Coordinates of C-alpha atoms and ligand atoms in Angstrom, one line a residue:
X1485 CA 106.3 113.7 93.9
X1486 CA 103.5 115.9 95.3
X1487 CA 103.1 116.2 99.1
X1488 CA 99.6 115.5 100.2
X1489 CA 98.5 117.6 103.3
X1490 CA 95.9 115.1 104.4
X1491 CA 98.0 112.3 105.1
X1492 CA 97.4 110.3 108.6
X1493 CA 100.2 111.5 110.8
X1494 CA 100.5 108.4 112.9
X1495 CA 100.5 105.9 110.1
X1496 CA 104.0 104.2 110.6
X1497 CA 106.6 102.3 107.9
X1498 CA 109.2 100.0 108.7
X1499 CA 112.0 99.5 105.8
X1500 CA 114.5 96.8 106.0
X1501 CA 118.1 97.5 104.8
X1502 CA 119.9 100.5 103.8
X1503 CA 121.2 99.4 100.4
X1504 CA 119.8 101.2 97.3
X1505 CA 116.4 99.9 97.9
X1506 CA 115.9 101.1 101.4
X1507 CA 117.5 104.5 101.0
X1508 CA 115.5 105.1 98.0
X1509 CA 112.3 104.6 99.6
X1510 CA 113.3 106.6 102.5
X1511 CA 114.1 109.6 100.3
X1512 CA 110.8 109.2 98.3
X1513 CA 109.0 109.0 101.4
X1514 CA 110.3 112.1 102.7
X1515 CA 110.0 113.9 99.4
X1516 CA 106.3 112.8 99.7
X1517 CA 106.0 114.5 103.2
X1518 CA 105.8 111.1 105.0
X1519 CA 108.4 111.2 108.0
X1520 CA 107.0 108.3 110.2
X1521 CA 109.5 105.6 109.0
X1522 CA 112.5 103.8 110.4
X1523 CA 115.1 102.1 108.5
X1524 CA 116.3 99.0 110.1
X1525 CA 119.9 97.9 109.5
X1526 CA 121.5 94.8 110.8
X1527 CA 125.1 96.5 110.5
X1528 CA 126.8 99.6 111.8
X1529 CA 126.9 101.2 108.5
X1530 CA 124.7 101.7 105.4
X1531 CA 125.3 100.5 101.8
X1532 CA 123.8 96.9 101.7
X1533 CA 125.7 94.7 99.2
X1534 CA 128.2 97.6 98.4
X1535 CA 129.0 97.7 102.3
X1536 CA 129.2 93.8 102.4
X1537 CA 131.0 93.1 99.2
X1538 CA 134.7 94.0 99.7
X1539 CA 136.5 91.5 98.0
X1540 CA 139.6 92.7 95.9
X1541 CA 138.4 94.1 92.6
X1542 CA 134.8 94.5 93.5
X1543 CA 133.4 96.8 90.9
X1544 CA 129.6 97.4 89.4
X1545 CA 129.4 95.9 86.0
X1546 CA 126.9 98.6 84.9
X1547 CA 128.0 102.0 84.2
X1548 CA 127.8 104.6 87.2
X1549 CA 126.2 107.3 85.2
X1550 CA 123.4 104.9 85.3
X1551 CA 124.1 102.6 88.4
X1552 CA 123.0 105.8 90.3
X1553 CA 119.7 107.4 91.6
X1554 CA 118.1 109.5 88.5
X1555 CA 117.5 112.3 91.1
X1556 CA 121.0 112.4 92.3
X1557 CA 123.7 112.3 89.9
X1558 CA 127.3 112.1 90.7
X1559 CA 129.4 114.3 88.4
X1560 CA 132.6 113.0 90.2
X1561 CA 132.7 109.3 89.2
X1562 CA 136.3 108.5 88.8
X1563 CA 135.5 106.1 86.0
X1564 CA 132.7 104.6 83.8
X1565 CA 132.4 101.6 86.2
X1566 CA 133.1 102.5 89.5
X1567 CA 134.9 100.3 92.4
X1568 CA 132.8 99.2 95.5
X1569 CA 134.3 101.9 97.7
X1570 CA 132.9 104.8 95.2
X1571 CA 129.6 103.3 95.2
X1572 CA 129.3 103.0 99.2
X1573 CA 130.7 106.6 99.5
X1574 CA 127.8 107.5 97.0
X1575 CA 125.2 105.6 99.2
X1576 CA 126.6 107.3 102.2
X1577 CA 126.4 110.7 100.4
X1578 CA 122.7 110.1 99.6
X1579 CA 122.0 109.2 103.3
X1580 CA 123.6 112.7 104.5
X1581 CA 122.3 114.8 101.8
X1582 CA 118.3 113.4 102.4
X1583 CA 119.2 113.6 106.1
X1584 CA 118.0 110.0 106.4
X1585 CA 120.5 109.0 109.4
X1586 CA 118.0 110.2 112.0
X1587 CA 115.7 107.2 110.5
X1588 CA 118.1 104.6 110.5
X1589 CA 118.5 102.1 113.4
X1590 CA 121.9 100.7 113.2
X1591 CA 122.5 97.1 114.7
X1592 CA 118.9 95.9 114.4
X1593 CA 118.8 92.7 112.6
X1594 CA 115.3 91.8 111.6
X1595 CA 114.6 88.1 112.7
X1596 CA 110.7 87.6 112.3
X1597 CA 107.6 89.8 111.1
X1598 CA 104.3 88.9 112.2
X1599 CA 101.1 90.5 110.7
X1600 CA 98.3 91.0 113.4
X1601 CA 95.1 90.8 111.7
X1602 CA 93.1 92.4 114.7
X1603 CA 95.5 95.4 114.9
X1604 CA 96.2 95.3 111.0
X1605 CA 99.9 96.1 112.2
X1606 CA 103.3 94.3 111.4
X1607 CA 105.1 93.4 114.4
X1608 CA 108.9 93.4 113.5
X1609 CA 111.2 91.2 115.8
X1610 CA 115.1 91.5 115.9
X1611 CA 117.8 88.8 116.7
X1612 CA 117.7 90.4 120.4
X1613 CA 113.8 89.6 120.5
X1614 CA 113.2 93.7 120.6
X1615 CA 110.1 94.5 118.8
X1616 CA 108.8 97.2 116.7
X1617 CA 105.3 97.7 115.1
X1618 CA 104.2 99.3 111.8
X1619 CA 101.2 99.9 109.5
X1620 CA 103.3 99.0 106.6
X1621 CA 106.5 97.1 106.2
X1622 CA 109.1 97.3 103.1
X1623 CA 111.6 94.6 103.1
X1624 CA 114.5 95.9 101.2
X1625 CA 117.0 93.2 102.0
X1626 CA 118.1 92.6 98.2
X1627 CA 118.3 89.3 96.6
X1628 CA 122.0 89.0 96.7
X1629 CA 122.9 88.8 100.3
X1630 CA 122.5 85.2 101.7
X1631 CA 125.8 83.6 100.6
X1632 CA 125.4 80.0 99.1
X1633 CA 127.9 77.6 100.4
X1634 CA 128.7 74.5 98.5
X1635 CA 128.0 71.3 100.2
X1636 CA 131.0 69.1 99.0
X1637 CA 132.2 65.9 100.6
X1638 CA 135.1 66.8 103.4
X1639 CA 134.7 70.6 103.1
X1640 CA 134.0 70.9 106.7
X1641 CA 137.2 68.8 107.3
X1642 CA 139.6 71.3 105.4
X1643 CA 141.8 72.8 107.8
X1644 CA 143.0 75.8 106.1
X1645 CA 141.3 79.4 105.6
X1646 CA 137.7 79.2 104.1
X1647 CA 135.6 82.1 103.2
X1648 CA 133.0 83.4 100.8
X1649 CA 133.5 86.2 98.3
X1650 CA 130.8 88.3 100.1
X1651 CA 132.4 87.9 103.5
X1652 CA 136.3 88.4 102.3
X1653 CA 138.7 88.0 105.2
X1654 CA 141.2 90.8 104.5
X1655 CA 143.5 89.8 107.3
X1656 CA 144.4 86.5 105.7
X1657 CA 147.5 87.1 103.5
X1658 CA 147.3 85.2 100.4
X1659 CA 151.0 86.0 99.5
X1660 CA 152.9 82.7 98.5
X1661 CA 149.8 80.7 99.1
X1662 CA 148.2 77.6 97.3
X1663 CA 144.5 79.0 96.8
X1664 CA 141.6 76.9 95.7
X1665 CA 138.9 79.2 94.1
X1666 CA 135.4 77.8 93.4
X1667 CA 133.4 79.5 90.8
X1668 CA 133.6 81.3 87.8
X1669 CA 130.7 84.1 88.1
X1670 CA 130.7 87.7 88.4
X1671 CA 132.4 88.0 91.7
X1672 CA 135.1 85.6 91.0
X1673 CA 136.1 87.2 87.8
X1674 CA 136.4 90.1 89.6
X1675 CA 138.6 88.8 92.4
X1676 CA 140.8 86.3 90.6
X1677 CA 143.0 88.7 88.6
X1678 CA 143.5 90.7 92.1
X1679 CA 144.9 87.5 94.0
X1680 CA 146.6 85.7 91.1
X1681 CA 149.8 88.0 91.4
X1682 CA 149.8 86.7 95.1
X1683 CA 149.4 83.4 95.2
X1684 CA 151.9 80.8 94.5
X1685 CA 149.4 78.4 92.6
X1686 CA 145.7 79.3 92.0
X1687 CA 143.4 76.4 91.2
X1688 CA 140.3 77.9 89.7
X1689 CA 137.6 75.2 90.0
X1690 CA 135.3 75.9 87.0
X1691 CA 131.8 73.9 86.7
X1692 CA 130.7 76.2 83.7
X1693 CA 132.6 78.4 81.3
X1694 CA 131.1 82.2 81.3
X1695 CA 130.7 84.2 78.6
X1696 CA 133.2 87.1 79.3
X1697 CA 133.2 90.4 76.9
X1698 CA 135.6 93.1 77.1
X1699 CA 134.7 95.9 79.6
X1700 CA 134.4 99.2 77.9
X1701 CA 135.9 100.9 81.0
X1702 CA 138.2 104.0 81.2
X1703 CA 138.8 106.9 83.9
X1704 CA 136.9 110.0 83.3
X1705 CA 139.0 113.0 82.4
X1706 CA 138.9 116.4 84.3
X1707 CA 136.9 117.9 81.1
X1708 CA 134.2 115.4 81.4
X1709 CA 133.9 115.9 85.3
X1710 CA 133.6 119.8 84.5
X1711 CA 131.0 119.1 81.8
X1712 CA 129.0 116.9 84.2
X1713 CA 128.9 119.6 87.0
X1714 CA 128.3 122.7 84.9
X1715 CA 126.1 121.2 82.2
X1716 CA 124.3 118.6 83.9
X1717 CA 122.4 117.8 80.9
X1718 CA 125.8 116.2 79.1
X1719 CA 125.6 113.7 82.2
X1720 CA 122.0 113.2 81.7
X1721 CA 122.5 112.4 77.7
X1722 CA 125.2 109.9 78.8
X1723 CA 123.0 108.3 81.2
X1724 CA 120.4 108.3 78.6
X1725 CA 122.7 106.8 76.1
X1726 CA 124.0 104.1 78.2
X1727 CA 120.3 103.0 79.4
X1728 CA 119.0 102.7 75.9
X1729 CA 122.1 100.9 74.7
X1730 CA 121.6 98.3 77.5
X1731 CA 117.8 98.2 76.9
X1732 CA 118.4 97.1 73.2
X1733 CA 119.8 93.7 74.4
X1734 CA 116.3 92.7 75.4
X1735 CA 115.6 92.2 71.7
X1736 CA 118.4 89.7 71.8
X1737 CA 117.4 88.0 75.0
X1738 CA 113.8 87.7 74.1
X1739 CA 112.9 88.0 70.7
X1740 CA 115.8 87.5 68.1
X1741 CA 118.6 85.4 69.5
X1742 CA 120.5 85.8 66.4
X1743 CA 121.6 89.3 67.8
X1744 CA 123.2 87.5 70.4
X1745 CA 125.6 85.8 67.8
X1746 CA 127.3 89.1 67.5
X1747 CA 128.1 89.2 71.3
X1748 CA 129.3 85.5 71.2
X1749 CA 131.7 86.4 68.1
X1750 CA 132.8 89.3 70.3
X1751 CA 133.5 87.0 73.2
X1752 CA 135.1 84.3 71.4
X1753 CA 137.4 86.6 69.5
X1754 CA 138.6 88.3 72.7
X1755 CA 139.0 84.9 74.5
X1756 CA 141.0 83.7 71.6
X1757 CA 143.2 86.9 71.3
X1758 CA 144.3 86.4 75.2
X1759 CA 144.5 82.8 75.6
X1760 CA 146.9 81.0 73.3
X1761 CA 147.1 77.6 74.7
X1762 CA 144.3 75.6 72.9
X1763 CA 143.7 73.5 76.0
X1764 CA 142.9 76.5 78.0
X1765 CA 141.0 77.9 75.3
X1766 CA 138.9 74.5 75.0
X1767 CA 138.2 75.0 78.8
X1768 CA 137.1 78.5 78.5
X1769 CA 134.6 78.3 75.7
X1770 CA 131.3 78.6 76.9
X1771 CA 128.8 75.9 76.1
X1772 CA 125.6 77.7 76.1
X1773 CA 124.2 80.8 74.7
X1774 CA 125.3 84.4 75.5
X1775 CA 122.6 85.9 78.2
X1776 CA 121.4 82.5 79.5
X1777 CA 123.6 83.3 82.4
X1778 CA 124.6 86.6 83.5
X1779 CA 127.2 88.0 81.0
X1780 CA 130.4 88.8 82.5
X1781 CA 132.7 91.8 81.4
X1782 CA 136.5 92.1 82.4
X1783 CA 139.6 93.5 81.0
X1784 CA 141.7 91.4 83.2
X1785 CA 140.2 87.7 83.8
X1786 CA 141.5 85.9 80.9
X1787 CA 144.9 87.6 80.9
X1788 CA 145.1 86.2 84.9
X1789 CA 144.0 82.9 83.8
X1790 CA 147.1 82.6 81.2
X1791 CA 149.6 83.1 83.9
X1792 CA 151.7 80.0 84.7
X1793 CA 150.5 79.9 88.4
X1794 CA 146.9 79.4 87.4
X1795 CA 145.4 76.1 86.8
X1796 CA 141.8 76.1 85.4
X1797 CA 140.4 72.7 86.7
X1798 CA 137.2 71.6 84.9
X1799 CA 137.3 67.9 86.2
X1800 CA 135.0 68.6 89.3
X1801 CA 135.7 68.5 93.0
X1802 CA 135.2 65.1 94.5
X1803 CA 136.2 66.0 97.9
X1804 CA 138.1 68.0 100.3
X1805 CA 140.8 66.5 102.7
X1806 CA 142.1 68.5 105.8
X1807 CA 144.8 70.1 103.4
X1808 CA 143.9 69.3 99.9
X1809 CA 141.3 69.2 97.3
X1810 CA 140.6 66.1 95.1
X1811 CA 139.2 66.3 91.5
X1812 CA 137.6 63.8 89.4
X1813 CA 141.1 63.2 87.5
X1814 CA 142.1 61.8 90.7
X1815 CA 144.6 64.8 91.1
X1816 CA 145.2 65.9 94.8
X1817 CA 146.1 69.6 95.0
X1818 CA 147.6 70.9 98.6
X1819 CA 146.0 74.1 99.1
X1820 CA 146.4 76.8 102.1
X1821 CA 143.0 78.4 101.5
X1822 CA 139.6 78.1 99.8
X1823 CA 137.6 81.0 98.4
X1824 CA 134.0 80.5 97.7
X1825 CA 133.1 82.7 94.8
X1826 CA 129.7 80.4 94.7
X1827 CA 127.0 83.1 94.5
X1828 CA 123.8 83.6 96.6
X1829 CA 120.4 81.9 97.4
X1830 CA 118.4 84.1 95.1
X1831 CA 115.3 82.0 93.8
X1832 CA 115.0 80.2 97.3
X1833 CA 115.8 83.3 99.5
X1834 CA 112.3 83.3 100.7
X1835 CA 113.0 80.0 102.5
X1836 CA 115.2 81.9 104.8
X1837 CA 112.9 84.9 105.8
X1838 CA 110.7 84.1 108.9
X1839 CA 107.6 86.2 107.8
X1840 CA 104.3 85.4 108.9
X1841 CA 101.2 86.8 106.9
X1842 CA 97.5 86.7 107.2
X1843 CA 96.2 83.5 109.4
X1844 CA 99.9 82.9 110.4
X1845 CA 100.9 81.6 107.1
X1846 CA 104.8 81.5 106.8
X1847 CA 106.3 83.0 103.6
X1848 CA 108.3 79.5 103.2
X1849 CA 104.8 77.8 102.9
X1850 CA 102.9 80.6 100.9
X1851 CA 103.8 79.5 97.3
X1852 CA 102.4 76.4 95.6
X1853 CA 104.9 76.7 92.7
X1854 CA 107.8 78.8 93.2
X1855 CA 108.0 82.4 94.9
X1856 CA 105.8 84.9 93.0
X1857 CA 104.6 88.5 93.8
X1858 CA 102.8 91.4 91.9
X1859 CA 105.4 93.4 90.3
X1860 CA 108.0 91.8 92.6
X1861 CA 106.5 93.9 95.4
X1862 CA 103.0 92.7 96.8
X1863 CA 102.2 89.2 97.8
X1864 CA 98.8 87.8 98.3
X1865 CA 98.2 86.6 102.1
X1866 CA 100.6 89.2 103.1
X1867 CA 99.1 92.4 103.4
X1868 CA 100.5 96.2 103.9
X1869 CA 104.0 94.5 102.9
X1870 CA 105.6 95.8 99.8
X1871 CA 108.9 93.9 98.9
X1872 CA 111.8 95.6 97.1
X1873 CA 113.5 93.5 94.1
X1874 CA 111.1 90.7 95.1
X1875 CA 110.5 87.7 92.3
X1876 CA 110.9 88.6 88.6
X1877 CA 112.5 91.7 89.0
X1878 CA 116.2 90.7 88.1
X1879 CA 117.8 92.0 85.1
X1880 CA 120.6 90.6 82.8
X1881 CA 121.0 93.5 80.8
X1882 CA 120.2 96.9 82.5
X1883 CA 120.6 98.8 86.0
X1884 CA 118.9 97.2 88.9
X1885 CA 118.8 100.8 90.5
X1886 CA 116.3 101.6 87.6
X1887 CA 114.0 98.9 88.8
X1888 CA 114.5 100.1 92.2
X1889 CA 113.2 103.6 91.4
X1890 CA 110.3 102.1 89.5
X1891 CA 109.2 100.1 92.5
X1892 CA 109.7 103.0 94.9
X1893 CA 107.1 104.9 93.0
X1894 CA 104.7 102.0 93.2
X1895 CA 105.2 101.7 96.9
X1896 CA 105.4 105.3 98.1
X1897 CA 102.2 105.8 95.9
X1898 CA 100.8 102.7 97.8
X1899 CA 101.5 104.3 101.2
X1900 CA 100.1 107.6 100.1
X1901 CA 97.1 106.3 99.0
X1902 CA 96.7 104.2 102.1
X1903 CA 97.5 107.4 104.4
X1904 CA 95.2 109.9 102.3
X1905 CA 92.1 107.2 102.5
X1906 CA 92.4 106.1 105.9
X1907 CA 93.1 102.5 104.5
X1908 CA 93.7 99.9 107.2
X1909 CA 94.9 97.3 104.8
X1910 CA 95.7 96.5 101.3
X1911 CA 96.3 93.0 99.9
X1912 CA 96.8 92.3 96.3
X1913 CA 94.0 90.2 94.8
X1914 CA 95.0 86.4 94.4
X1915 CA 93.6 86.1 91.0
X1916 CA 95.4 89.4 90.0
X1917 CA 98.7 88.0 91.2
X1918 CA 98.1 84.5 89.4
X1919 CA 97.1 86.5 86.3
X1920 CA 100.4 88.5 86.5
X1921 CA 102.6 85.5 87.1
X1922 CA 101.1 83.4 84.2
X1923 CA 102.0 86.5 82.0
X1924 CA 105.6 86.6 83.5
X1925 CA 105.9 82.8 82.8
X1926 CA 104.4 82.8 79.2
X1927 CA 106.7 85.6 78.3
X1928 CA 109.9 83.6 79.7
X1929 CA 109.1 80.8 77.2
X1930 CA 111.5 80.6 74.5
X1931 CA 113.7 83.4 75.8
X1932 CA 117.5 83.3 76.2
X1933 CA 117.1 82.2 79.9
X1934 CA 114.8 79.3 78.8
X1935 CA 117.5 78.0 76.5
X1936 CA 118.8 75.2 78.5
X1937 CA 121.4 76.2 80.8
X1938 CA 121.6 76.0 84.6
X1939 CA 121.5 79.4 86.1
X1940 CA 120.6 80.9 89.5
X1941 CA 117.8 82.6 87.8
X1942 CA 115.9 79.4 88.0
X1943 CA 114.1 77.7 91.0
X1944 CA 114.3 74.1 92.0
X1945 CA 111.2 73.7 89.8
X1946 CA 113.0 74.9 86.7
X1947 CA 110.6 77.9 86.6
X1948 CA 112.4 81.5 86.3
X1949 CA 111.3 83.2 89.2
X1950 CA 114.0 85.9 89.2
X1951 CA 114.3 87.8 85.9
X1952 CA 111.7 90.5 84.5
X1953 CA 111.1 89.3 81.1
X1954 CA 110.8 92.7 79.1
X1955 CA 111.7 96.1 78.7
X1956 CA 112.4 98.1 81.8
X1957 CA 110.5 100.9 80.3
X1958 CA 107.6 98.5 80.5
X1959 CA 108.1 97.9 84.4
X1960 CA 108.4 101.6 85.0
X1961 CA 105.0 102.1 83.1
X1962 CA 103.2 99.5 84.8
X1963 CA 104.5 100.6 88.2
X1964 CA 103.8 104.2 87.9
X1965 CA 100.7 104.2 90.0
X1966 CA 99.3 101.8 92.6
X1967 CA 95.9 100.5 91.3
X1968 CA 93.7 99.9 94.2
X1969 CA 91.4 97.8 91.9
X1970 CA 94.2 95.1 91.9
X1971 CA 93.9 94.9 96.0
X1972 CA 91.5 93.8 98.6
X1973 CA 91.0 97.1 100.5
X1974 CA 89.9 97.5 104.0
X1975 CA 88.9 100.8 104.5
X1976 CA 88.0 100.8 108.3
X1977 CA 89.5 103.5 110.3
X1978 CA 92.2 102.3 112.8
X1979 CA 91.1 104.4 116.0
X1980 CA 93.9 103.8 118.1
X1981 CA 97.5 103.1 117.7
X1982 CA 98.5 100.0 119.2
X1983 CA 102.3 100.7 119.5
X1984 CA 104.6 103.1 119.0
X1985 CA 107.7 103.1 117.2
X1986 CA 110.7 103.3 119.2
Ligands
LIG817 P1 127.3 83.6 90.5 O1 127.1 84.3 89.4 O2 126.1 82.6 91.0 O3 128.4 82.4 90.4 C1 128.6 81.4 91.2 C2 129.5 80.5 90.6 O4 129.8 79.6 91.5 C3 129.5 79.9 89.5 O5 130.5 79.8 88.5 C4 129.1 78.5 89.8 O6 129.0 77.6 88.7 C5 129.8 78.3 90.8 N1 129.5 77.0 91.8 C6 128.5 77.2 92.6 N2 128.4 76.5 93.3 C7 129.2 75.5 93.0 C8 129.7 74.2 93.5 N3 129.0 73.3 94.4 N4 130.8 73.5 92.7 C9 131.4 74.3 91.8 N5 131.0 75.4 91.2 C10 130.1 76.1 91.9 O7 127.7 84.2 91.9 P2 128.7 85.7 92.1 O8 129.7 85.5 91.1 O9 128.8 85.9 93.7 O10 127.5 86.8 91.4 C11 126.0 86.6 91.9 C12 125.6 87.7 91.3 O11 125.7 89.1 92.0 C13 125.9 87.9 89.7 O12 125.3 87.4 88.9 C14 125.5 89.6 89.8 O13 123.9 89.8 89.7 C15 125.8 90.0 91.1 N6 127.2 90.7 91.2 C16 127.5 91.8 90.4 C17 128.3 92.3 90.4 C18 128.5 93.7 89.5 O14 129.5 94.0 89.0 N7 127.1 94.4 89.3 C19 129.6 91.9 90.8 C20 129.5 90.7 91.4 C21 128.5 90.1 91.5 P3 128.0 77.5 87.7 O15 127.7 78.5 86.8 O16 128.2 76.0 86.8 O17 126.7 77.3 88.3

């Protein structure tokens, strides 16, 4: 990225979050010669979702050679699919290497953001009511961090231990306990095999059977490590291979669902190989098309469900009492602990943010028909705000880090252009945003995500405001440069800075 010399020096930027998004924007701003930014972090460490999700077995289901920054390969990944700790260490390494720590304000949890039109500045207020001001804000909170807690009759009366997968209580010993797990999504299939050997009984409450494929995982050999280190091109080739292999799945998801039959056959065969009990097999057989919900991969999930201390319960939870769970078949199972693998608020996450745009319109009231943005980043009515991983940037097939790098190109280009041209505000045109979202929704029709299952990709209105419907190469191409013509641009020069960054 070329460093421009004529950039306005007092132009300020506030980024939220030190996950992959916030760190990527910080690094690229620095590479562009922009240093007047802060990254606001609610916790006392970096890492975002890879800091918060410490549940046993937490790992990435995208291969690490791809699930990492293109500009910062790590030749030392221990295995194909790295575990949480290694990914967190990688993020910490990036923070150190790119000298970002001095930009990070730890223990600074954003509560409210208000756009002041007269000053063309964002006021960002934390939970202690402290304030910071900036020309541009870049919320990089991530779409998977507000735990979704089920509202089941009596759940608050349960007196045992209760925690969500993203807030794992490592002090609670599951040894010899009767444990109830709700959920069979990407998180649960990773922690269930880890806790099964400890639990006396594990009652797995399954609402929908997921598709689970074998995970092509393995440790890297020392020869591979040496090759990656000494000949970076080898690692780049490996990365490209993984990327294009994953990318090819879009053809099945969007255009030719007969391709998915192959994946379904692999999943069914794999399940039948591990699960011998026909009743359990029936319970574990998915009743929707592969890809409609996130496709899962595991080499130990089915194996753990076949163990005698595991009961896969599909009768639905009716209620909780102070020490038991009662299911639709009338059975009462005494339990000591309840673990919620119930996922996150994704499509409705915007309801949780107190963001006030132009004319004091709150984000939760800004959308007529579900959340929408332009390239998942700019929102009409919210000038000078560029979200990371906003609506319709999610993927079911490839690395989110790729999407983050694409969006970062766009955001940094926007900021550079604003700084170079003394631009006061940029706000995506309403008609541009509308047209873009009509295109997105049109493309989603008849895709696999529209094939009838109930997934967290869908909003309450049944529309998919989560997934990018297409190849990520297209997203990369379209976000390469920030096109001013798509925006209402106010060129007036801000003469005086109204506030300083602390
Ligand atoms: P999830 O995929 O949304 O799964 C939530 C599970 O809880 C589903 O099985 C859901 O059932 C069930 N559930 C929710 N509310 C329920 C209720 N009231 N009663 C019964 N069951 C209920 O959540 P997650 O497993 O935490 O994963 C979320 C996302 O995080 C993933 O899709 C993925 O994008 C990401 N993730 C990624 C990795 C990775 O390796 N990269 C690992 C973990 C998570 P239904 O299916 O019937 O709705």
